[in-house]
Amino acid sequence: MSATARPRTASSSGWWGSLWRPWPVVVLAGLVRLALVCWAEYQDAFLPVNYTDIDYAVFTDAARFVAAGGSPYQRSTFRYSPLLAYLMLPNIWLHPAWGKVLFSACDLFVAGLISYLLCRTCTMSPRLHAAALAVWLFNPYTATISTRGSCDVLSILLLLSLLACLLHGRPLASGMLYGVAVHFRIYPVIYGPAIALFLARRSWILQEREAGRPGGRQTGSVLRYEEQPSHVPAAGSTTAVMPTMSAEGEATTLDQGRVGMPARRRTAPWLRAASSLRPSAAFAVAAASTFLLLGAAFYRLYGSEFLQEAFVHHLTRKDPRHNFSPYYYPVYLSYGVRSSSVGVSGVPQDWKKRVIQSEVLPRPPHVISSPLGTASGAHSSAADNHVDTGVESPPHWLLRARLAVQLCLPVLEPWRVALLPQAAVLLAVAVRYHEDLPTAWLLQTWSFVALNKVITAQYFVWFLSLLPLTLPALVAQRTVSARAMGAASLFWVVAQLHWLGWAYALEMQVGRGGPGLWDIYKICSRPGLSVHVGVWAAGLGFLAANTAAVALLLRALQPRLHGATTFMDASLKLCQPRPAHAIALASKKHN
């Protein structure tokens, strides 16, 4: 992620140019959020449509139950960590707008972390730096979601803090933050493979550099071993150990004037590989310990209800209400059917009964029937009354085969296998892009959201928060033209507006009488077509827009593109042990 710093021109000077510096942008964003919070209080009190999100009332009610000594899960639809209810307690004690102020302040802290990460990982002009912050602070989603009372910014704050710890090579602190982040919202678990690969790769490179082997990748921003001065440090300083090559090609060291001492024995490759996994193991232990400790503490307080609402619900969630997901319409059609005629994995409940009857009851050999019989259970009733209906039941082996296929592949409930394409994309991106973690996280999050069983506008904040970290790389790259990226962005916005039009027709116009937006859609649609089909088709169009955007980003953000500095390069520069002569000079200057 790099961009060449541009020289300061006359047009960038003065008060107008100062507005395009980072901190004025943050201050202006804070004032905008304060105004929106005040406007929310007015709109909720005097206008028919509330500005505040319905979830904010859920958070406040959960905090009220906690303040009274109860469980936050006494409030139905509260499906978050109890930590959120604790953070919302000032809503009860101080003012109902406390949570909005807290979330808006977290927006600004997120901007500070974005600024810090950009300064540490790339070089850019102040104008581009301010533009990257504006992408986060003045985005229509992020500028309104926090002021409406959404808590997603808390997860983003934890994840960006995790990125900062990973940048500086602190696996234990990173693991603890990751455990808290997954406990708070379960979706950050998708970043686990990319983090593990990043830590292992960085550890391997540092080991190769320390041993003087060519496997330690060098960059222009990192001092090479062969470029280090070979003079002996001052007395009392740390010994300098410099890798050299003997005439015979064997590694030797220069140890404070003693030349020709044999270097340490070469470690077997498998031992070096195992050693490079230690940071990943430390990260995993810290993350698992933090997650389990928090889970055990809240399980002790609130029992199995905590596990069900905070974790299990999100893994088995099936929402029949309209949303952006391509699985929305199949879920809508099957909702409420499972208890009556459809069993687990979409298998009709009478199929097992028909399999048993097909083995016990005699079948008339002279009747010719369809290979799969009927789905209405006609043979079951005929077999119960021992009456020949003229339609033969399918052979028991065919019934068993169909039952096994439907148990393994839920063709009647495709959302049950939604995790498979998600897992495939997440692992592929982790393997290809793990050296640049912000890029990997952006692509993983966007793909995960686009293929999820339930998609709401709040989920867009998850990947929009990572987009500013890749903006310098997008500006520097030349693989994808600016026109193509602009067209993809426009396609994404238009597809979303198209879906919102159908959703408005479904929510606000159906059954209310009188002309409206629904009449326009009805004229354009086929007679008798359900508006739910229109919502679903618009969701498929939105999936196509997301796919196009991710495909362009995959091309534009390729690792090592045009020599760009990656997150790995910046982390190696910060984590590389200081050479002995540098330590000696710093000690001498200090004294």
Coordinates of C-alpha atoms in Angstrom, one line a residue:
M1 CA 0.0 0.0 0.0
S2 CA 2.0 3.0 -1.2
A3 CA 1.5 6.2 -3.0
T4 CA 4.2 8.8 -4.1
A5 CA 4.0 11.9 -2.1
R6 CA 3.2 14.9 -4.3
P7 CA 5.0 18.3 -3.8
R8 CA 3.0 21.0 -2.2
T9 CA 1.5 23.4 -4.7
A10 CA 0.0 26.9 -4.4
S11 CA -3.5 25.4 -4.8
S12 CA -3.0 23.3 -1.6
S13 CA -2.0 26.3 0.5
G14 CA -4.3 28.6 2.5
W15 CA -7.4 27.8 4.5
W16 CA -8.9 25.7 1.8
G17 CA -5.8 23.4 1.6
S18 CA -5.8 23.1 5.3
L19 CA -9.3 21.6 5.3
W20 CA -7.8 18.7 3.3
R21 CA -5.5 17.7 6.1
P22 CA -6.5 14.8 8.3
W23 CA -7.4 16.4 11.6
P24 CA -9.7 19.1 10.3
V25 CA -11.6 16.3 8.6
V26 CA -12.0 14.4 11.9
V27 CA -13.2 17.5 13.7
L28 CA -15.7 18.3 11.0
A29 CA -17.0 14.7 11.2
G30 CA -17.4 15.0 14.9
L31 CA -19.5 18.1 14.5
V32 CA -21.7 16.4 11.9
R33 CA -22.3 13.4 14.2
L34 CA -23.2 15.7 17.1
A35 CA -25.7 17.5 14.9
L36 CA -27.2 14.1 13.7
V37 CA -27.6 12.9 17.3
C38 CA -29.5 16.1 18.2
W39 CA -31.6 15.8 15.1
A40 CA -32.4 12.2 16.1
E41 CA -33.9 13.4 19.4
Y42 CA -36.1 15.9 17.5
Q43 CA -37.2 13.5 14.8
D44 CA -38.1 10.7 17.3
A45 CA -40.1 13.2 19.4
F46 CA -42.0 15.1 16.7
L47 CA -42.0 13.2 13.4
P48 CA -44.0 10.0 12.5
V49 CA -41.0 8.0 11.3
N50 CA -38.2 7.5 13.9
Y51 CA -34.6 8.2 13.1
T52 CA -33.3 5.8 15.7
D53 CA -32.8 2.2 14.8
I54 CA -35.1 -0.3 16.4
D55 CA -32.1 -2.3 17.7
Y56 CA -31.1 0.7 19.9
A57 CA -34.3 0.2 21.8
V58 CA -33.4 -3.4 22.2
F59 CA -30.0 -2.5 23.6
T60 CA -31.6 0.0 26.0
D61 CA -34.1 -2.5 27.3
A62 CA -31.4 -5.1 27.8
A63 CA -29.4 -2.5 29.9
R64 CA -32.5 -1.8 31.9
F65 CA -32.9 -5.5 32.8
V66 CA -29.2 -5.6 33.8
A67 CA -29.6 -2.5 35.9
A68 CA -32.5 -4.1 37.7
G69 CA -30.4 -7.2 38.5
G70 CA -31.8 -9.4 35.7
S71 CA -30.5 -10.9 32.5
P72 CA -30.2 -8.9 29.3
Y73 CA -31.7 -11.8 27.5
Q74 CA -35.0 -11.1 29.2
R75 CA -35.4 -8.7 26.4
S76 CA -36.5 -10.7 23.3
T77 CA -34.4 -10.3 20.2
F78 CA -31.3 -9.2 22.2
R79 CA -28.7 -11.5 20.6
Y80 CA -25.4 -9.9 21.5
S81 CA -22.8 -10.2 24.1
P82 CA -23.8 -9.0 27.6
L83 CA -20.8 -6.6 27.3
L84 CA -23.0 -4.5 25.0
A85 CA -25.8 -4.3 27.7
Y86 CA -23.1 -3.2 30.2
L87 CA -21.9 -0.5 27.9
M88 CA -25.4 0.8 27.5
L89 CA -26.1 1.2 31.3
P90 CA -25.5 5.0 31.1
N91 CA -28.6 5.0 28.9
I92 CA -30.5 4.2 32.1
W93 CA -28.5 6.3 34.5
L94 CA -27.6 9.4 32.5
H95 CA -29.4 10.0 29.2
P96 CA -31.0 7.7 26.6
A97 CA -28.7 9.2 23.9
W98 CA -25.5 8.0 25.7
G99 CA -25.1 5.0 23.3
K100 CA -25.3 7.1 20.2
V101 CA -22.7 9.5 21.6
L102 CA -20.5 6.5 22.5
F103 CA -20.8 4.9 19.0
S104 CA -20.2 8.3 17.3
A105 CA -17.1 8.8 19.4
C106 CA -15.9 5.3 18.4
D107 CA -16.3 6.4 14.8
L108 CA -13.7 9.1 15.5
F109 CA -11.4 6.7 17.3
V110 CA -11.6 4.4 14.3
A111 CA -10.6 7.3 12.1
G112 CA -7.6 7.8 14.4
L113 CA -6.6 4.1 14.0
I114 CA -7.0 4.3 10.2
S115 CA -4.7 7.4 10.2
Y116 CA -2.1 5.6 12.3
L117 CA -2.1 2.5 10.2
L118 CA -1.9 4.5 7.0
C119 CA 1.1 6.5 8.3
R120 CA 2.9 3.3 9.4
T121 CA 2.3 1.3 6.2
C122 CA 2.6 3.7 3.3
T123 CA 3.7 7.1 2.2
M124 CA 1.1 9.5 0.9
S125 CA 0.2 13.1 0.5
P126 CA -1.9 14.9 3.2
R127 CA -4.7 15.3 0.7
L128 CA -4.8 11.6 0.0
H129 CA -4.6 10.9 3.7
A130 CA -7.6 13.2 4.3
A131 CA -9.5 11.6 1.5
A132 CA -9.0 8.1 3.0
L133 CA -10.3 9.4 6.3
A134 CA -13.3 11.0 4.5
V135 CA -14.2 7.7 2.9
W136 CA -14.8 6.4 6.4
L137 CA -16.1 9.5 8.2
F138 CA -18.5 10.9 5.6
N139 CA -19.7 7.7 4.0
P140 CA -23.5 7.8 4.0
Y141 CA -23.6 4.5 5.9
T142 CA -21.0 5.2 8.6
A143 CA -22.2 8.8 9.1
T144 CA -25.7 7.7 9.9
I145 CA -25.5 4.1 11.3
S146 CA -23.7 5.1 14.5
T147 CA -26.0 8.1 15.2
R148 CA -29.0 5.8 14.7
G149 CA -27.7 3.5 17.4
S150 CA -26.0 0.7 15.7
C151 CA -23.1 -1.0 17.6
D152 CA -21.1 -2.3 14.7
V153 CA -18.5 0.3 15.1
L154 CA -17.4 -1.3 18.4
S155 CA -16.4 -4.5 16.5
I156 CA -14.5 -2.3 13.9
L157 CA -12.6 -0.5 16.7
L158 CA -11.5 -3.9 18.1
L159 CA -10.4 -5.2 14.7
L160 CA -8.4 -2.1 13.8
S161 CA -6.7 -2.3 17.2
L162 CA -6.0 -5.9 16.4
L163 CA -4.4 -4.8 13.1
A164 CA -2.2 -2.3 15.0
C165 CA -1.0 -5.0 17.4
L166 CA -0.3 -7.4 14.5
L167 CA 1.7 -4.7 12.7
H168 CA 4.0 -4.4 15.7
G169 CA 4.5 -8.1 16.2
R170 CA 2.6 -8.7 19.4
P171 CA 0.8 -12.0 19.1
L172 CA -0.4 -12.3 22.7
A173 CA -2.1 -8.9 22.7
S174 CA -3.4 -9.6 19.2
G175 CA -4.9 -12.9 20.3
M176 CA -6.6 -11.3 23.3
L177 CA -8.1 -8.6 21.2
Y178 CA -9.2 -11.2 18.6
G179 CA -10.9 -13.3 21.4
V180 CA -12.8 -10.2 22.6
A181 CA -13.8 -9.3 19.0
V182 CA -15.2 -12.8 18.2
H183 CA -17.0 -12.9 21.6
F184 CA -18.6 -9.5 20.9
R185 CA -19.6 -10.3 17.3
I186 CA -19.0 -13.7 15.9
Y187 CA -18.2 -12.7 12.3
P188 CA -14.5 -11.8 12.9
V189 CA -13.8 -15.6 13.1
I190 CA -13.5 -15.4 9.3
Y191 CA -10.1 -13.7 9.7
G192 CA -8.5 -16.5 11.6
P193 CA -6.8 -18.3 8.6
A194 CA -5.3 -15.1 7.2
I195 CA -3.9 -14.0 10.6
A196 CA -2.3 -17.4 11.2
L197 CA -0.7 -17.5 7.7
F198 CA 0.5 -13.9 8.2
L199 CA 2.1 -14.6 11.5
A200 CA 3.8 -17.8 10.3
R201 CA 5.1 -16.1 7.1
R202 CA 6.5 -13.2 9.1
S203 CA 8.2 -15.4 11.6
W204 CA 9.8 -17.5 8.8
I205 CA 11.1 -14.4 7.1
L206 CA 12.6 -13.0 10.3
Q207 CA 14.3 -16.3 11.0
E208 CA 15.8 -16.5 7.6
R209 CA 17.1 -13.0 7.9
E210 CA 18.6 -13.6 11.3
A211 CA 20.4 -16.7 10.0
G212 CA 21.6 -14.8 6.9
R213 CA 19.8 -17.1 4.5
P214 CA 18.4 -15.8 1.2
G215 CA 14.8 -16.9 2.2
G216 CA 14.6 -13.7 4.3
R217 CA 12.9 -11.3 1.8
Q218 CA 14.6 -7.9 1.7
T219 CA 12.8 -4.6 0.7
G220 CA 14.2 -1.2 0.0
S221 CA 12.8 0.1 3.3
V222 CA 14.7 -2.5 5.4
L223 CA 18.4 -2.4 6.0
R224 CA 20.1 -5.4 4.4
Y225 CA 22.5 -7.6 6.3
E226 CA 25.2 -7.1 3.8
E227 CA 24.9 -3.3 4.0
Q228 CA 25.5 -3.2 7.8
P229 CA 28.8 -1.7 8.8
S230 CA 31.3 -4.2 10.1
H231 CA 33.1 -2.0 12.6
V232 CA 33.4 -3.1 16.2
P233 CA 31.0 -1.3 18.5
A234 CA 32.1 0.8 21.4
A235 CA 33.1 -0.9 24.6
G236 CA 30.3 -1.9 26.8
S237 CA 27.8 -2.2 24.0
T238 CA 26.0 -5.3 22.7
T239 CA 28.1 -7.7 20.7
A240 CA 27.6 -7.5 17.0
V241 CA 27.3 -10.8 15.2
M242 CA 27.6 -10.4 11.4
P243 CA 27.0 -13.1 8.9
T244 CA 29.8 -13.7 6.4
M245 CA 30.8 -16.4 3.9
S246 CA 34.1 -18.2 4.2
A247 CA 36.2 -19.1 1.2
E248 CA 34.8 -22.5 1.2
G249 CA 31.2 -21.2 1.2
E250 CA 30.5 -22.1 4.8
A251 CA 28.8 -19.6 7.1
T252 CA 31.0 -18.0 9.7
T253 CA 30.6 -15.0 12.0
L254 CA 32.6 -12.0 13.1
D255 CA 32.2 -11.8 16.9
Q256 CA 33.9 -8.7 18.2
G257 CA 37.1 -9.1 16.3
R258 CA 37.3 -12.9 16.5
V259 CA 37.2 -14.0 12.9
G260 CA 36.5 -17.5 11.6
M261 CA 34.4 -18.8 14.4
P262 CA 31.9 -21.4 13.1
A263 CA 28.3 -20.3 12.9
R264 CA 25.6 -22.2 14.6
R265 CA 24.6 -25.5 13.0
R266 CA 22.1 -25.3 10.3
T267 CA 18.6 -26.1 11.5
A268 CA 16.6 -28.7 9.7
P269 CA 13.9 -27.2 7.4
W270 CA 11.1 -28.9 9.3
L271 CA 12.4 -27.5 12.6
R272 CA 12.6 -24.0 11.1
A273 CA 9.0 -24.4 9.8
A274 CA 7.8 -25.6 13.2
S275 CA 9.6 -22.7 14.9
S276 CA 7.9 -20.2 12.6
L277 CA 4.5 -21.5 13.9
R278 CA 5.2 -20.3 17.4
P279 CA 3.7 -16.8 17.0
S280 CA 0.6 -18.4 15.4
A281 CA 0.3 -20.8 18.3
A282 CA 0.7 -18.0 20.9
F283 CA -2.0 -16.0 19.0
A284 CA -4.3 -19.0 19.0
V285 CA -3.8 -19.8 22.7
A286 CA -4.4 -16.2 23.7
A287 CA -7.5 -15.9 21.5
A288 CA -9.0 -19.2 22.6
S289 CA -8.3 -18.5 26.3
T290 CA -9.9 -15.0 26.2
F291 CA -12.9 -16.2 24.3
L292 CA -13.4 -19.2 26.6
L293 CA -12.9 -17.1 29.8
L294 CA -15.5 -14.6 28.7
G295 CA -17.9 -17.3 27.6
A296 CA -17.5 -19.2 30.9
A297 CA -18.0 -16.1 32.9
F298 CA -21.3 -15.1 31.2
Y299 CA -22.4 -18.7 31.0
R300 CA -22.1 -18.8 34.8
L301 CA -24.2 -15.6 35.0
Y302 CA -26.9 -16.3 32.4
G303 CA -26.7 -20.0 31.6
S304 CA -27.5 -21.7 28.3
E305 CA -29.6 -18.7 27.2
F306 CA -26.4 -16.8 26.7
L307 CA -25.0 -19.4 24.4
Q308 CA -28.2 -19.7 22.4
E309 CA -28.8 -16.0 21.8
A310 CA -25.2 -14.8 21.5
F311 CA -23.7 -17.6 19.3
V312 CA -26.1 -20.5 18.3
H313 CA -28.7 -18.2 16.9
H314 CA -26.3 -16.6 14.5
L315 CA -25.1 -19.9 13.2
T316 CA -28.7 -21.2 12.6
R317 CA -30.4 -18.0 11.8
K318 CA -33.2 -18.1 9.1
D319 CA -34.8 -14.8 8.6
P320 CA -38.0 -14.7 6.4
R321 CA -38.1 -10.9 6.3
H322 CA -36.9 -9.3 3.1
N323 CA -33.2 -8.5 2.9
F324 CA -30.4 -8.3 0.3
S325 CA -29.5 -12.0 0.5
P326 CA -29.9 -14.3 -2.5
Y327 CA -31.3 -16.9 -0.1
Y328 CA -34.1 -14.6 1.0
Y329 CA -36.9 -15.9 -1.2
P330 CA -36.3 -19.7 -0.6
V331 CA -36.2 -19.0 3.1
Y332 CA -39.4 -17.0 2.8
L333 CA -41.2 -19.8 0.9
S334 CA -40.2 -22.5 3.4
Y335 CA -40.6 -20.5 6.6
G336 CA -43.1 -22.3 8.9
V337 CA -43.3 -25.4 6.6
R338 CA -40.7 -27.4 8.4
S339 CA -42.9 -28.2 11.4
S340 CA -45.7 -29.5 9.3
S341 CA -44.5 -31.2 6.1
V342 CA -40.8 -30.7 5.8
G343 CA -38.3 -32.3 8.1
V344 CA -34.6 -31.7 8.7
S345 CA -32.7 -30.6 5.6
G346 CA -35.8 -30.1 3.6
V347 CA -36.9 -33.8 3.6
P348 CA -40.7 -34.2 3.8
Q349 CA -41.6 -35.9 7.0
D350 CA -43.7 -38.6 5.4
W351 CA -40.8 -40.0 3.3
K352 CA -39.4 -42.1 6.2
K353 CA -42.8 -43.6 6.8
R354 CA -43.1 -44.4 3.1
V355 CA -39.7 -46.1 3.1
I356 CA -40.8 -48.4 5.9
Q357 CA -44.2 -49.2 4.3
S358 CA -42.5 -49.9 1.0
E359 CA -40.5 -52.6 2.7
V360 CA -43.4 -54.2 4.6
L361 CA -46.5 -53.9 2.4
P362 CA -46.8 -55.9 -0.8
R363 CA -46.6 -54.0 -4.1
P364 CA -48.9 -54.9 -7.0
P365 CA -46.6 -55.9 -9.8
H366 CA -49.0 -55.1 -12.6
V367 CA -49.2 -51.4 -11.8
I368 CA -46.9 -49.1 -13.7
S369 CA -46.1 -45.8 -12.0
S370 CA -43.8 -42.8 -12.1
P371 CA -40.2 -43.6 -10.9
L372 CA -40.5 -41.2 -8.0
G373 CA -44.2 -41.7 -7.2
T374 CA -46.1 -38.7 -5.8
A375 CA -45.1 -36.2 -3.2
S376 CA -48.5 -35.9 -1.7
G377 CA -48.3 -39.1 0.2
A378 CA -51.0 -40.9 -1.8
H379 CA -49.4 -44.3 -1.4
S380 CA -49.1 -43.9 2.3
S381 CA -52.8 -43.5 2.7
A382 CA -53.5 -46.3 0.2
A383 CA -51.2 -48.6 2.1
D384 CA -52.8 -47.8 5.4
N385 CA -56.2 -48.8 3.9
H386 CA -54.8 -51.6 1.7
V387 CA -56.6 -50.2 -1.3
D388 CA -55.0 -50.2 -4.7
T389 CA -55.0 -46.7 -6.1
G390 CA -53.4 -47.6 -9.4
V391 CA -50.1 -45.9 -8.6
E392 CA -47.3 -48.0 -7.4
S393 CA -45.1 -46.8 -4.6
P394 CA -41.4 -46.2 -5.6
P395 CA -39.1 -49.1 -4.8
H396 CA -37.7 -48.9 -1.3
W397 CA -34.1 -48.7 -2.5
L398 CA -35.0 -45.6 -4.6
L399 CA -36.8 -44.0 -1.7
R400 CA -33.8 -44.7 0.6
A401 CA -31.4 -43.2 -2.0
R402 CA -33.5 -40.1 -2.4
L403 CA -33.7 -39.8 1.4
A404 CA -29.9 -40.1 1.8
V405 CA -29.3 -37.6 -1.0
Q406 CA -31.6 -35.0 0.6
L407 CA -30.2 -35.6 4.0
C408 CA -26.7 -34.9 2.7
L409 CA -27.5 -32.3 0.1
P410 CA -30.5 -30.1 1.3
V411 CA -31.7 -29.3 -2.2
L412 CA -35.0 -28.0 -0.8
E413 CA -33.2 -25.7 1.6
P414 CA -30.1 -24.3 -0.2
W415 CA -29.3 -21.8 2.5
R416 CA -28.1 -24.7 4.6
V417 CA -25.0 -25.1 2.4
A418 CA -24.4 -21.3 2.3
L419 CA -21.3 -21.9 4.4
L420 CA -19.6 -23.9 1.7
P421 CA -19.1 -21.1 -1.0
Q422 CA -18.2 -18.7 1.8
A423 CA -15.6 -21.0 3.2
A424 CA -14.1 -21.6 -0.2
V425 CA -13.7 -17.9 -0.9
L426 CA -12.4 -17.1 2.5
L427 CA -9.7 -19.7 2.4
A428 CA -8.6 -18.8 -1.2
V429 CA -8.3 -15.1 -0.3
A430 CA -6.4 -16.0 2.9
V431 CA -3.8 -18.0 1.0
R432 CA -3.4 -15.5 -1.8
Y433 CA -3.5 -12.2 0.1
H434 CA -2.4 -12.9 3.7
E435 CA 0.8 -10.8 3.3
D436 CA -1.4 -7.7 3.1
L437 CA -3.9 -8.2 5.9
P438 CA -6.1 -5.1 5.3
T439 CA -6.5 -6.2 1.7
A440 CA -7.2 -9.8 2.7
W441 CA -9.8 -8.7 5.3
L442 CA -11.5 -6.3 2.9
L443 CA -11.9 -9.0 0.3
Q444 CA -12.9 -11.7 2.8
T445 CA -15.5 -9.5 4.5
W446 CA -17.1 -8.3 1.3
S447 CA -17.3 -11.8 -0.1
F448 CA -18.7 -13.1 3.2
V449 CA -21.4 -10.5 3.4
A450 CA -22.4 -10.9 -0.3
L451 CA -22.8 -14.7 0.2
N452 CA -24.4 -14.6 3.6
K453 CA -27.8 -16.0 4.4
V454 CA -29.0 -12.7 5.8
I455 CA -27.7 -9.3 4.6
T456 CA -28.7 -5.9 6.0
A457 CA -27.2 -2.4 5.4
Q458 CA -25.4 -2.5 8.7
Y459 CA -23.2 -5.3 7.4
F460 CA -21.8 -3.0 4.7
V461 CA -19.9 -1.0 7.5
W462 CA -17.8 -4.2 8.1
F463 CA -16.0 -3.9 4.8
L464 CA -16.3 -0.1 4.3
S465 CA -14.2 0.4 7.4
L466 CA -11.3 -1.5 5.7
L467 CA -11.6 0.3 2.3
P468 CA -9.6 3.4 3.4
L469 CA -6.6 1.3 4.3
T470 CA -6.4 0.1 0.7
L471 CA -7.1 3.5 -0.9
P472 CA -3.4 4.4 -1.4
A473 CA -2.8 1.0 -3.2
L474 CA -5.9 1.6 -5.4
V475 CA -4.6 5.0 -6.4
A476 CA -1.1 3.6 -7.1
Q477 CA -2.1 0.6 -9.1
R478 CA -2.5 0.6 -12.9
T479 CA -4.1 -2.8 -13.5
V480 CA -7.7 -1.6 -13.3
S481 CA -8.6 1.7 -14.7
A482 CA -10.3 4.4 -12.7
R483 CA -13.2 4.3 -15.2
A484 CA -13.8 0.6 -14.5
M485 CA -13.7 1.1 -10.7
G486 CA -16.1 4.0 -11.1
A487 CA -18.5 1.9 -13.2
A488 CA -18.4 -0.9 -10.6
S489 CA -19.1 1.6 -7.8
L490 CA -22.0 3.0 -9.7
F491 CA -23.4 -0.4 -10.5
W492 CA -23.2 -1.3 -6.7
V493 CA -25.1 1.9 -5.8
V494 CA -27.7 1.5 -8.5
A495 CA -28.3 -2.2 -7.7
Q496 CA -28.8 -1.2 -4.1
L497 CA -31.3 1.6 -4.9
H498 CA -33.2 -0.8 -7.2
W499 CA -33.5 -3.3 -4.3
L500 CA -34.7 -0.5 -2.0
G501 CA -37.4 0.5 -4.5
W502 CA -38.8 -3.0 -4.4
A503 CA -38.5 -3.1 -0.6
Y504 CA -40.3 0.2 -0.3
A505 CA -43.1 -1.2 -2.5
L506 CA -43.4 -4.2 -0.3
E507 CA -43.3 -2.3 3.0
M508 CA -45.1 0.9 2.4
Q509 CA -47.4 0.5 -0.6
V510 CA -48.9 -3.0 -0.7
G511 CA -52.4 -3.0 0.6
R512 CA -52.6 0.8 1.3
G513 CA -54.5 1.8 -1.7
G514 CA -54.0 4.8 -4.0
P515 CA -51.2 5.4 -6.5
G516 CA -47.7 5.1 -5.4
L517 CA -44.3 3.5 -6.2
W518 CA -45.9 0.1 -6.1
D519 CA -48.2 1.0 -9.0
I520 CA -45.1 1.8 -11.1
Y521 CA -43.5 -1.6 -10.3
K522 CA -46.8 -3.3 -10.9
I523 CA -47.1 -1.8 -14.4
C524 CA -43.6 -2.8 -15.2
S525 CA -44.0 -6.3 -13.9
R526 CA -45.9 -9.3 -15.3
P527 CA -49.5 -9.5 -14.1
G528 CA -49.8 -11.8 -11.1
L529 CA -46.1 -11.6 -10.2
S530 CA -45.5 -11.4 -6.4
V531 CA -43.6 -8.4 -5.2
H532 CA -41.5 -10.8 -3.2
V533 CA -40.1 -12.2 -6.5
G534 CA -39.2 -8.6 -7.5
V535 CA -37.4 -8.1 -4.2
W536 CA -35.5 -11.4 -4.6
A537 CA -34.6 -10.6 -8.3
A538 CA -33.3 -7.2 -7.1
G539 CA -31.2 -9.1 -4.5
L540 CA -29.7 -11.3 -7.2
G541 CA -28.8 -8.1 -9.1
F542 CA -27.1 -6.8 -6.0
L543 CA -25.2 -10.1 -5.7
A544 CA -23.9 -9.5 -9.2
A545 CA -22.9 -6.0 -8.3
N546 CA -21.0 -7.2 -5.3
T547 CA -19.3 -10.0 -7.4
A548 CA -18.2 -7.4 -9.9
A549 CA -16.8 -5.1 -7.2
V550 CA -14.9 -7.9 -5.5
A551 CA -13.5 -9.2 -8.9
L552 CA -12.1 -5.8 -9.7
L553 CA -10.5 -5.5 -6.2
L554 CA -9.0 -8.9 -6.6
R555 CA -7.2 -7.7 -9.7
A556 CA -6.3 -4.2 -8.5
L557 CA -4.9 -5.3 -5.1
Q558 CA -2.7 -8.1 -6.1
P559 CA 0.3 -8.6 -3.8
R560 CA 3.6 -7.1 -4.9
L561 CA 1.8 -5.2 -7.6
H562 CA 4.2 -2.5 -9.1
G563 CA 6.5 -2.9 -6.1
A564 CA 3.9 -1.6 -3.6
T565 CA 4.8 -1.9 0.1
T566 CA 2.5 -4.4 1.8
F567 CA 1.4 -4.7 5.4
M568 CA 4.0 -7.5 5.7
D569 CA 6.8 -5.2 4.6
A570 CA 5.8 -2.5 7.1
S571 CA 5.5 -5.1 9.9
L572 CA 9.0 -6.6 9.1
K573 CA 10.5 -3.1 9.3
L574 CA 9.0 -2.6 12.7
C575 CA 9.6 -6.1 14.0
Q576 CA 13.2 -6.6 12.8
P577 CA 15.7 -6.8 15.7
R578 CA 17.9 -3.7 15.8
P579 CA 21.5 -4.5 14.7
A580 CA 24.2 -4.3 17.4
H581 CA 25.9 -1.2 16.0
A582 CA 22.6 0.7 16.0
I583 CA 22.0 -0.2 19.6
A584 CA 25.6 1.0 20.5
L585 CA 25.2 4.3 18.7
A586 CA 21.8 4.9 20.4
S587 CA 23.4 4.1 23.8
K588 CA 26.3 6.4 23.2
K589 CA 24.1 9.2 22.1
H590 CA 21.9 8.7 25.2
N591 CA 24.9 8.8 27.5

